[in-house]
Amino acid sequence: MRERVRLRRDQRNTLSSWPFHQLGQHLAYKARKAGVAFLEVDAAYTSQRCPRCGHTERANRPDRDHFRCRRCGLAGPADVVAGVNVRDRARSAWVFVTAPAPTP
């Protein structure tokens, strides 16, 4: 985010000094206040994992902007692939978040 966002000079310090953890906390607070469910997903290796075959390898990212799976050949923008992986992780975890509490 820091490398891709273009801001005026007077706004740059504000962005670079705002920790990402604080951003997550702010989003969780706003979601709770609005009555919207909020689920935080671990983003580790999402930009290196193929959403089609599940192959995870550093070489799947030949550069910052591109993704190409070394196993199945799926290719596309790295941010889109990472977003698909985050979405899939959230969908998998959502079952546990929305499941009714077991009765004792």
PDB file of N, CA and C in Angstrom:
ATOM      1  N   MET A   1       0.824  -1.184   0.000  1.00  0.00           N
ATOM      2  CA  MET A   1       0.000   0.000   0.000  1.00  0.00           C
ATOM      3  C   MET A   1       0.869   1.248   0.000  1.00  0.00           C
ATOM      4  N   ARG A   2       1.906   1.245   0.783  1.00  0.00           N
ATOM      5  CA  ARG A   2       2.745   2.430   0.867  1.00  0.00           C
ATOM      6  C   ARG A   2       3.432   2.747  -0.445  1.00  0.00           C
ATOM      7  N   GLU A   3       3.825   1.687  -1.185  1.00  0.00           N
ATOM      8  CA  GLU A   3       4.548   1.914  -2.425  1.00  0.00           C
ATOM      9  C   GLU A   3       3.622   2.285  -3.574  1.00  0.00           C
ATOM     10  N   ARG A   4       2.358   1.915  -3.493  1.00  0.00           N
ATOM     11  CA  ARG A   4       1.463   2.094  -4.626  1.00  0.00           C
ATOM     12  C   ARG A   4       0.582   3.326  -4.541  1.00  0.00           C
ATOM     13  N   VAL A   5       0.449   3.920  -3.393  1.00  0.00           N
ATOM     14  CA  VAL A   5      -0.441   5.053  -3.232  1.00  0.00           C
ATOM     15  C   VAL A   5       0.341   6.339  -3.443  1.00  0.00           C
ATOM     16  N   ARG A   6      -0.221   7.231  -4.260  1.00  0.00           N
ATOM     17  CA  ARG A   6       0.402   8.525  -4.515  1.00  0.00           C
ATOM     18  C   ARG A   6      -0.355   9.597  -3.728  1.00  0.00           C
ATOM     19  N   LEU A   7       0.366  10.318  -2.902  1.00  0.00           N
ATOM     20  CA  LEU A   7      -0.247  11.358  -2.081  1.00  0.00           C
ATOM     21  C   LEU A   7       0.508  12.669  -2.227  1.00  0.00           C
ATOM     22  N   ARG A   8      -0.164  13.729  -1.828  1.00  0.00           N
ATOM     23  CA  ARG A   8       0.532  15.014  -1.762  1.00  0.00           C
ATOM     24  C   ARG A   8       1.609  14.929  -0.693  1.00  0.00           C
ATOM     25  N   ARG A   9       2.593  15.757  -0.796  1.00  0.00           N
ATOM     26  CA  ARG A   9       3.730  15.741   0.117  1.00  0.00           C
ATOM     27  C   ARG A   9       3.304  15.869   1.580  1.00  0.00           C
ATOM     28  N   ASP A  10       2.333  16.722   1.866  1.00  0.00           N
ATOM     29  CA  ASP A  10       1.922  16.923   3.256  1.00  0.00           C
ATOM     30  C   ASP A  10       1.136  15.731   3.818  1.00  0.00           C
ATOM     31  N   GLN A  11       0.651  14.822   2.961  1.00  0.00           N
ATOM     32  CA  GLN A  11      -0.097  13.656   3.427  1.00  0.00           C
ATOM     33  C   GLN A  11       0.772  12.404   3.555  1.00  0.00           C
ATOM     34  N   ARG A  12       1.960  12.427   3.018  1.00  0.00           N
ATOM     35  CA  ARG A  12       2.812  11.236   3.004  1.00  0.00           C
ATOM     36  C   ARG A  12       3.187  10.775   4.400  1.00  0.00           C
ATOM     37  N   ASN A  13       3.497  11.679   5.285  1.00  0.00           N
ATOM     38  CA  ASN A  13       3.882  11.312   6.646  1.00  0.00           C
ATOM     39  C   ASN A  13       2.730  10.630   7.366  1.00  0.00           C
ATOM     40  N   THR A  14       1.520  11.107   7.137  1.00  0.00           N
ATOM     41  CA  THR A  14       0.356  10.514   7.786  1.00  0.00           C
ATOM     42  C   THR A  14       0.176   9.062   7.357  1.00  0.00           C
ATOM     43  N   LEU A  15       0.316   8.770   6.064  1.00  0.00           N
ATOM     44  CA  LEU A  15       0.136   7.411   5.584  1.00  0.00           C
ATOM     45  C   LEU A  15       1.239   6.489   6.103  1.00  0.00           C
ATOM     46  N   SER A  16       2.476   6.912   6.009  1.00  0.00           N
ATOM     47  CA  SER A  16       3.570   6.020   6.384  1.00  0.00           C
ATOM     48  C   SER A  16       3.672   5.833   7.894  1.00  0.00           C
ATOM     49  N   SER A  17       3.061   6.684   8.672  1.00  0.00           N
ATOM     50  CA  SER A  17       3.123   6.522  10.119  1.00  0.00           C
ATOM     51  C   SER A  17       1.893   5.788  10.671  1.00  0.00           C
ATOM     52  N   TRP A  18       0.951   5.436   9.810  1.00  0.00           N
ATOM     53  CA  TRP A  18      -0.254   4.753  10.252  1.00  0.00           C
ATOM     54  C   TRP A  18      -0.027   3.249  10.153  1.00  0.00           C
ATOM     55  N   PRO A  19       0.131   2.554  11.259  1.00  0.00           N
ATOM     56  CA  PRO A  19       0.398   1.110  11.216  1.00  0.00           C
ATOM     57  C   PRO A  19      -0.794   0.336  10.649  1.00  0.00           C
ATOM     58  N   PHE A  20      -0.485  -0.735   9.969  1.00  0.00           N
ATOM     59  CA  PHE A  20      -1.535  -1.544   9.363  1.00  0.00           C
ATOM     60  C   PHE A  20      -2.406  -2.218  10.425  1.00  0.00           C
ATOM     61  N   HIS A  21      -1.838  -2.544  11.581  1.00  0.00           N
ATOM     62  CA  HIS A  21      -2.634  -3.116  12.666  1.00  0.00           C
ATOM     63  C   HIS A  21      -3.714  -2.129  13.100  1.00  0.00           C
ATOM     64  N   GLN A  22      -3.355  -0.872  13.176  1.00  0.00           N
ATOM     65  CA  GLN A  22      -4.322   0.151  13.562  1.00  0.00           C
ATOM     66  C   GLN A  22      -5.421   0.264  12.514  1.00  0.00           C
ATOM     67  N   LEU A  23      -5.075   0.130  11.245  1.00  0.00           N
ATOM     68  CA  LEU A  23      -6.076   0.148  10.187  1.00  0.00           C
ATOM     69  C   LEU A  23      -7.063  -1.001  10.374  1.00  0.00           C
ATOM     70  N   GLY A  24      -6.550  -2.203  10.666  1.00  0.00           N
ATOM     71  CA  GLY A  24      -7.420  -3.349  10.903  1.00  0.00           C
ATOM     72  C   GLY A  24      -8.333  -3.145  12.097  1.00  0.00           C
ATOM     73  N   GLN A  25      -7.788  -2.569  13.160  1.00  0.00           N
ATOM     74  CA  GLN A  25      -8.605  -2.293  14.342  1.00  0.00           C
ATOM     75  C   GLN A  25      -9.701  -1.277  14.035  1.00  0.00           C
ATOM     76  N   HIS A  26      -9.365  -0.283  13.237  1.00  0.00           N
ATOM     77  CA  HIS A  26     -10.342   0.738  12.860  1.00  0.00           C
ATOM     78  C   HIS A  26     -11.466   0.114  12.019  1.00  0.00           C
ATOM     79  N   LEU A  27     -11.106  -0.743  11.080  1.00  0.00           N
ATOM     80  CA  LEU A  27     -12.119  -1.416  10.268  1.00  0.00           C
ATOM     81  C   LEU A  27     -13.018  -2.312  11.118  1.00  0.00           C
ATOM     82  N   ALA A  28     -12.422  -3.044  12.047  1.00  0.00           N
ATOM     83  CA  ALA A  28     -13.214  -3.912  12.926  1.00  0.00           C
ATOM     84  C   ALA A  28     -14.184  -3.094  13.772  1.00  0.00           C
ATOM     85  N   TYR A  29     -13.712  -1.972  14.287  1.00  0.00           N
ATOM     86  CA  TYR A  29     -14.569  -1.099  15.102  1.00  0.00           C
ATOM     87  C   TYR A  29     -15.738  -0.571  14.283  1.00  0.00           C
ATOM     88  N   LYS A  30     -15.453  -0.082  13.079  1.00  0.00           N
ATOM     89  CA  LYS A  30     -16.511   0.475  12.236  1.00  0.00           C
ATOM     90  C   LYS A  30     -17.512  -0.609  11.819  1.00  0.00           C
ATOM     91  N   ALA A  31     -17.026  -1.799  11.534  1.00  0.00           N
ATOM     92  CA  ALA A  31     -17.924  -2.890  11.156  1.00  0.00           C
ATOM     93  C   ALA A  31     -18.830  -3.267  12.327  1.00  0.00           C
ATOM     94  N   ARG A  32     -18.247  -3.366  13.522  1.00  0.00           N
ATOM     95  CA  ARG A  32     -19.028  -3.698  14.710  1.00  0.00           C
ATOM     96  C   ARG A  32     -20.089  -2.630  14.958  1.00  0.00           C
ATOM     97  N   LYS A  33     -19.718  -1.377  14.813  1.00  0.00           N
ATOM     98  CA  LYS A  33     -20.644  -0.268  15.036  1.00  0.00           C
ATOM     99  C   LYS A  33     -21.806  -0.296  14.037  1.00  0.00           C
ATOM    100  N   ALA A  34     -21.522  -0.729  12.799  1.00  0.00           N
ATOM    101  CA  ALA A  34     -22.549  -0.792  11.764  1.00  0.00           C
ATOM    102  C   ALA A  34     -23.319  -2.102  11.787  1.00  0.00           C
ATOM    103  N   GLY A  35     -22.931  -3.044  12.663  1.00  0.00           N
ATOM    104  CA  GLY A  35     -23.619  -4.320  12.744  1.00  0.00           C
ATOM    105  C   GLY A  35     -23.225  -5.284  11.637  1.00  0.00           C
ATOM    106  N   VAL A  36     -22.043  -5.077  11.074  1.00  0.00           N
ATOM    107  CA  VAL A  36     -21.564  -5.918   9.983  1.00  0.00           C
ATOM    108  C   VAL A  36     -20.516  -6.881  10.540  1.00  0.00           C
ATOM    109  N   ALA A  37     -20.614  -8.140  10.139  1.00  0.00           N
ATOM    110  CA  ALA A  37     -19.628  -9.123  10.596  1.00  0.00           C
ATOM    111  C   ALA A  37     -18.264  -8.791  10.001  1.00  0.00           C
ATOM    112  N   PHE A  38     -17.226  -8.970  10.782  1.00  0.00           N
ATOM    113  CA  PHE A  38     -15.852  -8.673  10.356  1.00  0.00           C
ATOM    114  C   PHE A  38     -15.003  -9.897  10.608  1.00  0.00           C
ATOM    115  N   LEU A  39     -14.266 -10.315   9.607  1.00  0.00           N
ATOM    116  CA  LEU A  39     -13.427 -11.495   9.706  1.00  0.00           C
ATOM    117  C   LEU A  39     -12.035 -11.132   9.212  1.00  0.00           C
ATOM    118  N   GLU A  40     -11.050 -11.316  10.058  1.00  0.00           N
ATOM    119  CA  GLU A  40      -9.666 -11.045   9.676  1.00  0.00           C
ATOM    120  C   GLU A  40      -9.025 -12.349   9.213  1.00  0.00           C
ATOM    121  N   VAL A  41      -8.379 -12.306   8.057  1.00  0.00           N
ATOM    122  CA  VAL A  41      -7.792 -13.489   7.441  1.00  0.00           C
ATOM    123  C   VAL A  41      -6.290 -13.299   7.346  1.00  0.00           C
ATOM    124  N   ASP A  42      -5.543 -14.363   7.652  1.00  0.00           N
ATOM    125  CA  ASP A  42      -4.091 -14.322   7.514  1.00  0.00           C
ATOM    126  C   ASP A  42      -3.740 -14.254   6.034  1.00  0.00           C
ATOM    127  N   ALA A  43      -3.006 -13.240   5.644  1.00  0.00           N
ATOM    128  CA  ALA A  43      -2.680 -13.023   4.234  1.00  0.00           C
ATOM    129  C   ALA A  43      -1.348 -13.651   3.829  1.00  0.00           C
ATOM    130  N   ALA A  44      -0.754 -14.449   4.684  1.00  0.00           N
ATOM    131  CA  ALA A  44       0.555 -15.043   4.386  1.00  0.00           C
ATOM    132  C   ALA A  44       0.485 -15.915   3.133  1.00  0.00           C
ATOM    133  N   TYR A  45       1.391 -15.696   2.225  1.00  0.00           N
ATOM    134  CA  TYR A  45       1.568 -16.468   0.987  1.00  0.00           C
ATOM    135  C   TYR A  45       0.397 -16.375   0.017  1.00  0.00           C
ATOM    136  N   THR A  46      -0.527 -15.460   0.204  1.00  0.00           N
ATOM    137  CA  THR A  46      -1.663 -15.361  -0.715  1.00  0.00           C
ATOM    138  C   THR A  46      -1.233 -14.897  -2.095  1.00  0.00           C
ATOM    139  N   SER A  47      -0.152 -14.150  -2.193  1.00  0.00           N
ATOM    140  CA  SER A  47       0.289 -13.699  -3.510  1.00  0.00           C
ATOM    141  C   SER A  47       1.208 -14.716  -4.184  1.00  0.00           C
ATOM    142  N   GLN A  48       1.554 -15.801  -3.487  1.00  0.00           N
ATOM    143  CA  GLN A  48       2.401 -16.843  -4.068  1.00  0.00           C
ATOM    144  C   GLN A  48       1.634 -18.142  -4.312  1.00  0.00           C
ATOM    145  N   ARG A  49       0.413 -18.229  -3.834  1.00  0.00           N
ATOM    146  CA  ARG A  49      -0.375 -19.462  -3.936  1.00  0.00           C
ATOM    147  C   ARG A  49      -1.311 -19.395  -5.128  1.00  0.00           C
ATOM    148  N   CYS A  50      -1.369 -20.491  -5.873  1.00  0.00           N
ATOM    149  CA  CYS A  50      -2.265 -20.577  -7.024  1.00  0.00           C
ATOM    150  C   CYS A  50      -3.669 -20.932  -6.535  1.00  0.00           C
ATOM    151  N   PRO A  51      -4.674 -20.133  -6.867  1.00  0.00           N
ATOM    152  CA  PRO A  51      -6.028 -20.457  -6.422  1.00  0.00           C
ATOM    153  C   PRO A  51      -6.635 -21.653  -7.159  1.00  0.00           C
ATOM    154  N   ARG A  52      -6.079 -22.020  -8.298  1.00  0.00           N
ATOM    155  CA  ARG A  52      -6.607 -23.154  -9.057  1.00  0.00           C
ATOM    156  C   ARG A  52      -6.086 -24.481  -8.516  1.00  0.00           C
ATOM    157  N   CYS A  53      -4.764 -24.622  -8.390  1.00  0.00           N
ATOM    158  CA  CYS A  53      -4.200 -25.927  -8.005  1.00  0.00           C
ATOM    159  C   CYS A  53      -3.622 -25.951  -6.587  1.00  0.00           C
ATOM    160  N   GLY A  54      -3.474 -24.784  -5.957  1.00  0.00           N
ATOM    161  CA  GLY A  54      -2.978 -24.729  -4.587  1.00  0.00           C
ATOM    162  C   GLY A  54      -1.469 -24.715  -4.459  1.00  0.00           C
ATOM    163  N   HIS A  55      -0.764 -24.747  -5.583  1.00  0.00           N
ATOM    164  CA  HIS A  55       0.704 -24.744  -5.546  1.00  0.00           C
ATOM    165  C   HIS A  55       1.216 -23.404  -5.025  1.00  0.00           C
ATOM    166  N   THR A  56       2.089 -23.450  -4.014  1.00  0.00           N
ATOM    167  CA  THR A  56       2.668 -22.244  -3.435  1.00  0.00           C
ATOM    168  C   THR A  56       4.169 -22.281  -3.627  1.00  0.00           C
ATOM    169  N   GLU A  57       4.667 -21.250  -4.290  1.00  0.00           N
ATOM    170  CA  GLU A  57       6.099 -21.162  -4.555  1.00  0.00           C
ATOM    171  C   GLU A  57       6.453 -19.700  -4.807  1.00  0.00           C
ATOM    172  N   ARG A  58       7.596 -19.306  -4.318  1.00  0.00           N
ATOM    173  CA  ARG A  58       8.052 -17.933  -4.510  1.00  0.00           C
ATOM    174  C   ARG A  58       8.208 -17.595  -5.992  1.00  0.00           C
ATOM    175  N   ALA A  59       8.594 -18.588  -6.785  1.00  0.00           N
ATOM    176  CA  ALA A  59       8.802 -18.379  -8.219  1.00  0.00           C
ATOM    177  C   ALA A  59       7.493 -18.128  -8.979  1.00  0.00           C
ATOM    178  N   ASN A  60       6.336 -18.346  -8.341  1.00  0.00           N
ATOM    179  CA  ASN A  60       5.061 -18.023  -8.980  1.00  0.00           C
ATOM    180  C   ASN A  60       4.907 -16.528  -9.195  1.00  0.00           C
ATOM    181  N   ARG A  61       5.703 -15.739  -8.502  1.00  0.00           N
ATOM    182  CA  ARG A  61       5.685 -14.280  -8.653  1.00  0.00           C
ATOM    183  C   ARG A  61       6.985 -13.835  -9.323  1.00  0.00           C
ATOM    184  N   PRO A  62       7.050 -13.841 -10.636  1.00  0.00           N
ATOM    185  CA  PRO A  62       8.289 -13.445 -11.301  1.00  0.00           C
ATOM    186  C   PRO A  62       8.664 -11.990 -11.034  1.00  0.00           C
ATOM    187  N   ASP A  63       7.669 -11.150 -10.807  1.00  0.00           N
ATOM    188  CA  ASP A  63       7.920  -9.764 -10.408  1.00  0.00           C
ATOM    189  C   ASP A  63       6.743  -9.275  -9.571  1.00  0.00           C
ATOM    190  N   ARG A  64       6.774  -8.037  -9.177  1.00  0.00           N
ATOM    191  CA  ARG A  64       5.790  -7.491  -8.239  1.00  0.00           C
ATOM    192  C   ARG A  64       4.357  -7.518  -8.760  1.00  0.00           C
ATOM    193  N   ASP A  65       4.190  -7.313 -10.051  1.00  0.00           N
ATOM    194  CA  ASP A  65       2.850  -7.137 -10.603  1.00  0.00           C
ATOM    195  C   ASP A  65       2.237  -8.380 -11.241  1.00  0.00           C
ATOM    196  N   HIS A  66       3.033  -9.413 -11.468  1.00  0.00           N
ATOM    197  CA  HIS A  66       2.546 -10.559 -12.228  1.00  0.00           C
ATOM    198  C   HIS A  66       2.604 -11.855 -11.433  1.00  0.00           C
ATOM    199  N   PHE A  67       1.635 -12.722 -11.719  1.00  0.00           N
ATOM    200  CA  PHE A  67       1.578 -14.063 -11.126  1.00  0.00           C
ATOM    201  C   PHE A  67       1.511 -15.069 -12.263  1.00  0.00           C
ATOM    202  N   ARG A  68       2.276 -16.141 -12.156  1.00  0.00           N
ATOM    203  CA  ARG A  68       2.201 -17.259 -13.104  1.00  0.00           C
ATOM    204  C   ARG A  68       2.545 -18.534 -12.349  1.00  0.00           C
ATOM    205  N   CYS A  69       1.567 -19.440 -12.244  1.00  0.00           N
ATOM    206  CA  CYS A  69       1.771 -20.693 -11.520  1.00  0.00           C
ATOM    207  C   CYS A  69       2.738 -21.578 -12.288  1.00  0.00           C
ATOM    208  N   ARG A  70       3.740 -22.077 -11.589  1.00  0.00           N
ATOM    209  CA  ARG A  70       4.748 -22.934 -12.213  1.00  0.00           C
ATOM    210  C   ARG A  70       4.215 -24.348 -12.445  1.00  0.00           C
ATOM    211  N   ARG A  71       3.116 -24.702 -11.779  1.00  0.00           N
ATOM    212  CA  ARG A  71       2.565 -26.053 -11.935  1.00  0.00           C
ATOM    213  C   ARG A  71       1.475 -26.094 -13.012  1.00  0.00           C
ATOM    214  N   CYS A  72       0.436 -25.256 -12.891  1.00  0.00           N
ATOM    215  CA  CYS A  72      -0.699 -25.363 -13.819  1.00  0.00           C
ATOM    216  C   CYS A  72      -0.727 -24.271 -14.885  1.00  0.00           C
ATOM    217  N   GLY A  73       0.090 -23.217 -14.733  1.00  0.00           N
ATOM    218  CA  GLY A  73       0.167 -22.185 -15.761  1.00  0.00           C
ATOM    219  C   GLY A  73      -0.811 -21.037 -15.613  1.00  0.00           C
ATOM    220  N   LEU A  74      -1.632 -21.030 -14.574  1.00  0.00           N
ATOM    221  CA  LEU A  74      -2.552 -19.916 -14.356  1.00  0.00           C
ATOM    222  C   LEU A  74      -1.758 -18.621 -14.263  1.00  0.00           C
ATOM    223  N   ALA A  75      -2.190 -17.597 -14.972  1.00  0.00           N
ATOM    224  CA  ALA A  75      -1.474 -16.322 -14.966  1.00  0.00           C
ATOM    225  C   ALA A  75      -2.464 -15.178 -14.802  1.00  0.00           C
ATOM    226  N   GLY A  76      -1.977 -14.083 -14.234  1.00  0.00           N
ATOM    227  CA  GLY A  76      -2.806 -12.900 -14.063  1.00  0.00           C
ATOM    228  C   GLY A  76      -2.123 -11.880 -13.181  1.00  0.00           C
ATOM    229  N   PRO A  77      -2.800 -10.782 -12.926  1.00  0.00           N
ATOM    230  CA  PRO A  77      -2.239  -9.757 -12.034  1.00  0.00           C
ATOM    231  C   PRO A  77      -2.082 -10.312 -10.615  1.00  0.00           C
ATOM    232  N   ALA A  78      -0.936 -10.071 -10.006  1.00  0.00           N
ATOM    233  CA  ALA A  78      -0.637 -10.632  -8.682  1.00  0.00           C
ATOM    234  C   ALA A  78      -1.635 -10.173  -7.628  1.00  0.00           C
ATOM    235  N   ASP A  79      -2.071  -8.941  -7.683  1.00  0.00           N
ATOM    236  CA  ASP A  79      -3.030  -8.443  -6.694  1.00  0.00           C
ATOM    237  C   ASP A  79      -4.379  -9.141  -6.811  1.00  0.00           C
ATOM    238  N   VAL A  80      -4.794  -9.434  -8.010  1.00  0.00           N
ATOM    239  CA  VAL A  80      -6.071 -10.119  -8.222  1.00  0.00           C
ATOM    240  C   VAL A  80      -5.993 -11.543  -7.676  1.00  0.00           C
ATOM    241  N   VAL A  81      -4.887 -12.235  -7.972  1.00  0.00           N
ATOM    242  CA  VAL A  81      -4.701 -13.603  -7.482  1.00  0.00           C
ATOM    243  C   VAL A  81      -4.681 -13.614  -5.952  1.00  0.00           C
ATOM    244  N   ALA A  82      -3.967 -12.674  -5.347  1.00  0.00           N
ATOM    245  CA  ALA A  82      -3.919 -12.602  -3.885  1.00  0.00           C
ATOM    246  C   ALA A  82      -5.310 -12.322  -3.324  1.00  0.00           C
ATOM    247  N   GLY A  83      -6.064 -11.457  -3.979  1.00  0.00           N
ATOM    248  CA  GLY A  83      -7.427 -11.163  -3.534  1.00  0.00           C
ATOM    249  C   GLY A  83      -8.331 -12.375  -3.598  1.00  0.00           C
ATOM    250  N   VAL A  84      -8.186 -13.187  -4.638  1.00  0.00           N
ATOM    251  CA  VAL A  84      -8.969 -14.420  -4.758  1.00  0.00           C
ATOM    252  C   VAL A  84      -8.614 -15.370  -3.616  1.00  0.00           C
ATOM    253  N   ASN A  85      -7.335 -15.474  -3.313  1.00  0.00           N
ATOM    254  CA  ASN A  85      -6.913 -16.356  -2.213  1.00  0.00           C
ATOM    255  C   ASN A  85      -7.426 -15.870  -0.859  1.00  0.00           C
ATOM    256  N   VAL A  86      -7.404 -14.565  -0.626  1.00  0.00           N
ATOM    257  CA  VAL A  86      -7.939 -14.017   0.625  1.00  0.00           C
ATOM    258  C   VAL A  86      -9.433 -14.291   0.709  1.00  0.00           C
ATOM    259  N   ARG A  87     -10.129 -14.077  -0.403  1.00  0.00           N
ATOM    260  CA  ARG A  87     -11.577 -14.350  -0.432  1.00  0.00           C
ATOM    261  C   ARG A  87     -11.864 -15.814  -0.116  1.00  0.00           C
ATOM    262  N   ASP A  88     -11.093 -16.719  -0.707  1.00  0.00           N
ATOM    263  CA  ASP A  88     -11.312 -18.150  -0.471  1.00  0.00           C
ATOM    264  C   ASP A  88     -11.042 -18.523   0.988  1.00  0.00           C
ATOM    265  N   ARG A  89     -10.012 -17.934   1.574  1.00  0.00           N
ATOM    266  CA  ARG A  89      -9.743 -18.195   2.998  1.00  0.00           C
ATOM    267  C   ARG A  89     -10.876 -17.671   3.870  1.00  0.00           C
ATOM    268  N   ALA A  90     -11.388 -16.511   3.520  1.00  0.00           N
ATOM    269  CA  ALA A  90     -12.487 -15.938   4.299  1.00  0.00           C
ATOM    270  C   ALA A  90     -13.739 -16.805   4.173  1.00  0.00           C
ATOM    271  N   ARG A  91     -14.004 -17.301   2.981  1.00  0.00           N
ATOM    272  CA  ARG A  91     -15.177 -18.173   2.797  1.00  0.00           C
ATOM    273  C   ARG A  91     -15.049 -19.449   3.611  1.00  0.00           C
ATOM    274  N   SER A  92     -13.845 -20.002   3.662  1.00  0.00           N
ATOM    275  CA  SER A  92     -13.629 -21.224   4.441  1.00  0.00           C
ATOM    276  C   SER A  92     -13.828 -20.972   5.928  1.00  0.00           C
ATOM    277  N   ALA A  93     -13.347 -19.835   6.412  1.00  0.00           N
ATOM    278  CA  ALA A  93     -13.450 -19.520   7.835  1.00  0.00           C
ATOM    279  C   ALA A  93     -14.847 -19.032   8.209  1.00  0.00           C
ATOM    280  N   TRP A  94     -15.593 -18.525   7.251  1.00  0.00           N
ATOM    281  CA  TRP A  94     -16.911 -17.944   7.525  1.00  0.00           C
ATOM    282  C   TRP A  94     -17.870 -18.976   8.118  1.00  0.00           C
ATOM    283  N   VAL A  95     -17.713 -20.222   7.751  1.00  0.00           N
ATOM    284  CA  VAL A  95     -18.567 -21.294   8.278  1.00  0.00           C
ATOM    285  C   VAL A  95     -18.456 -21.352   9.798  1.00  0.00           C
ATOM    286  N   PHE A  96     -17.243 -21.185  10.306  1.00  0.00           N
ATOM    287  CA  PHE A  96     -17.030 -21.254  11.753  1.00  0.00           C
ATOM    288  C   PHE A  96     -17.537 -20.012  12.467  1.00  0.00           C
ATOM    289  N   VAL A  97     -17.512 -18.888  11.776  1.00  0.00           N
ATOM    290  CA  VAL A  97     -17.965 -17.626  12.381  1.00  0.00           C
ATOM    291  C   VAL A  97     -19.488 -17.593  12.484  1.00  0.00           C
ATOM    292  N   THR A  98     -20.169 -18.096  11.460  1.00  0.00           N
ATOM    293  CA  THR A  98     -21.620 -17.999  11.416  1.00  0.00           C
ATOM    294  C   THR A  98     -22.342 -19.241  11.932  1.00  0.00           C
ATOM    295  N   ALA A  99     -21.611 -20.261  12.283  1.00  0.00           N
ATOM    296  CA  ALA A  99     -22.246 -21.484  12.786  1.00  0.00           C
ATOM    297  C   ALA A  99     -22.939 -21.197  14.125  1.00  0.00           C
ATOM    298  N   PRO A 100     -24.121 -21.785  14.320  1.00  0.00           N
ATOM    299  CA  PRO A 100     -24.809 -21.574  15.598  1.00  0.00           C
ATOM    300  C   PRO A 100     -24.012 -22.202  16.748  1.00  0.00           C
ATOM    301  N   ALA A 101     -24.089 -21.583  17.890  1.00  0.00           N
ATOM    302  CA  ALA A 101     -23.394 -22.096  19.070  1.00  0.00           C
ATOM    303  C   ALA A 101     -24.046 -23.406  19.488  1.00  0.00           C
ATOM    304  N   PRO A 102     -23.217 -24.403  19.810  1.00  0.00           N
ATOM    305  CA  PRO A 102     -23.789 -25.703  20.231  1.00  0.00           C
ATOM    306  C   PRO A 102     -24.507 -25.560  21.563  1.00  0.00           C
ATOM    307  N   THR A 103     -25.597 -26.272  21.682  1.00  0.00           N
ATOM    308  CA  THR A 103     -26.341 -26.234  22.941  1.00  0.00           C
ATOM    309  C   THR A 103     -25.717 -27.224  23.915  1.00  0.00           C
ATOM    310  N   PRO A 104     -25.565 -26.828  25.176  1.00  0.00           N
ATOM    311  CA  PRO A 104     -24.922 -27.731  26.163  1.00  0.00           C
ATOM    312  C   PRO A 104     -25.786 -28.887  26.567  1.00  0.00           C
TER     313      PRO A 104
END
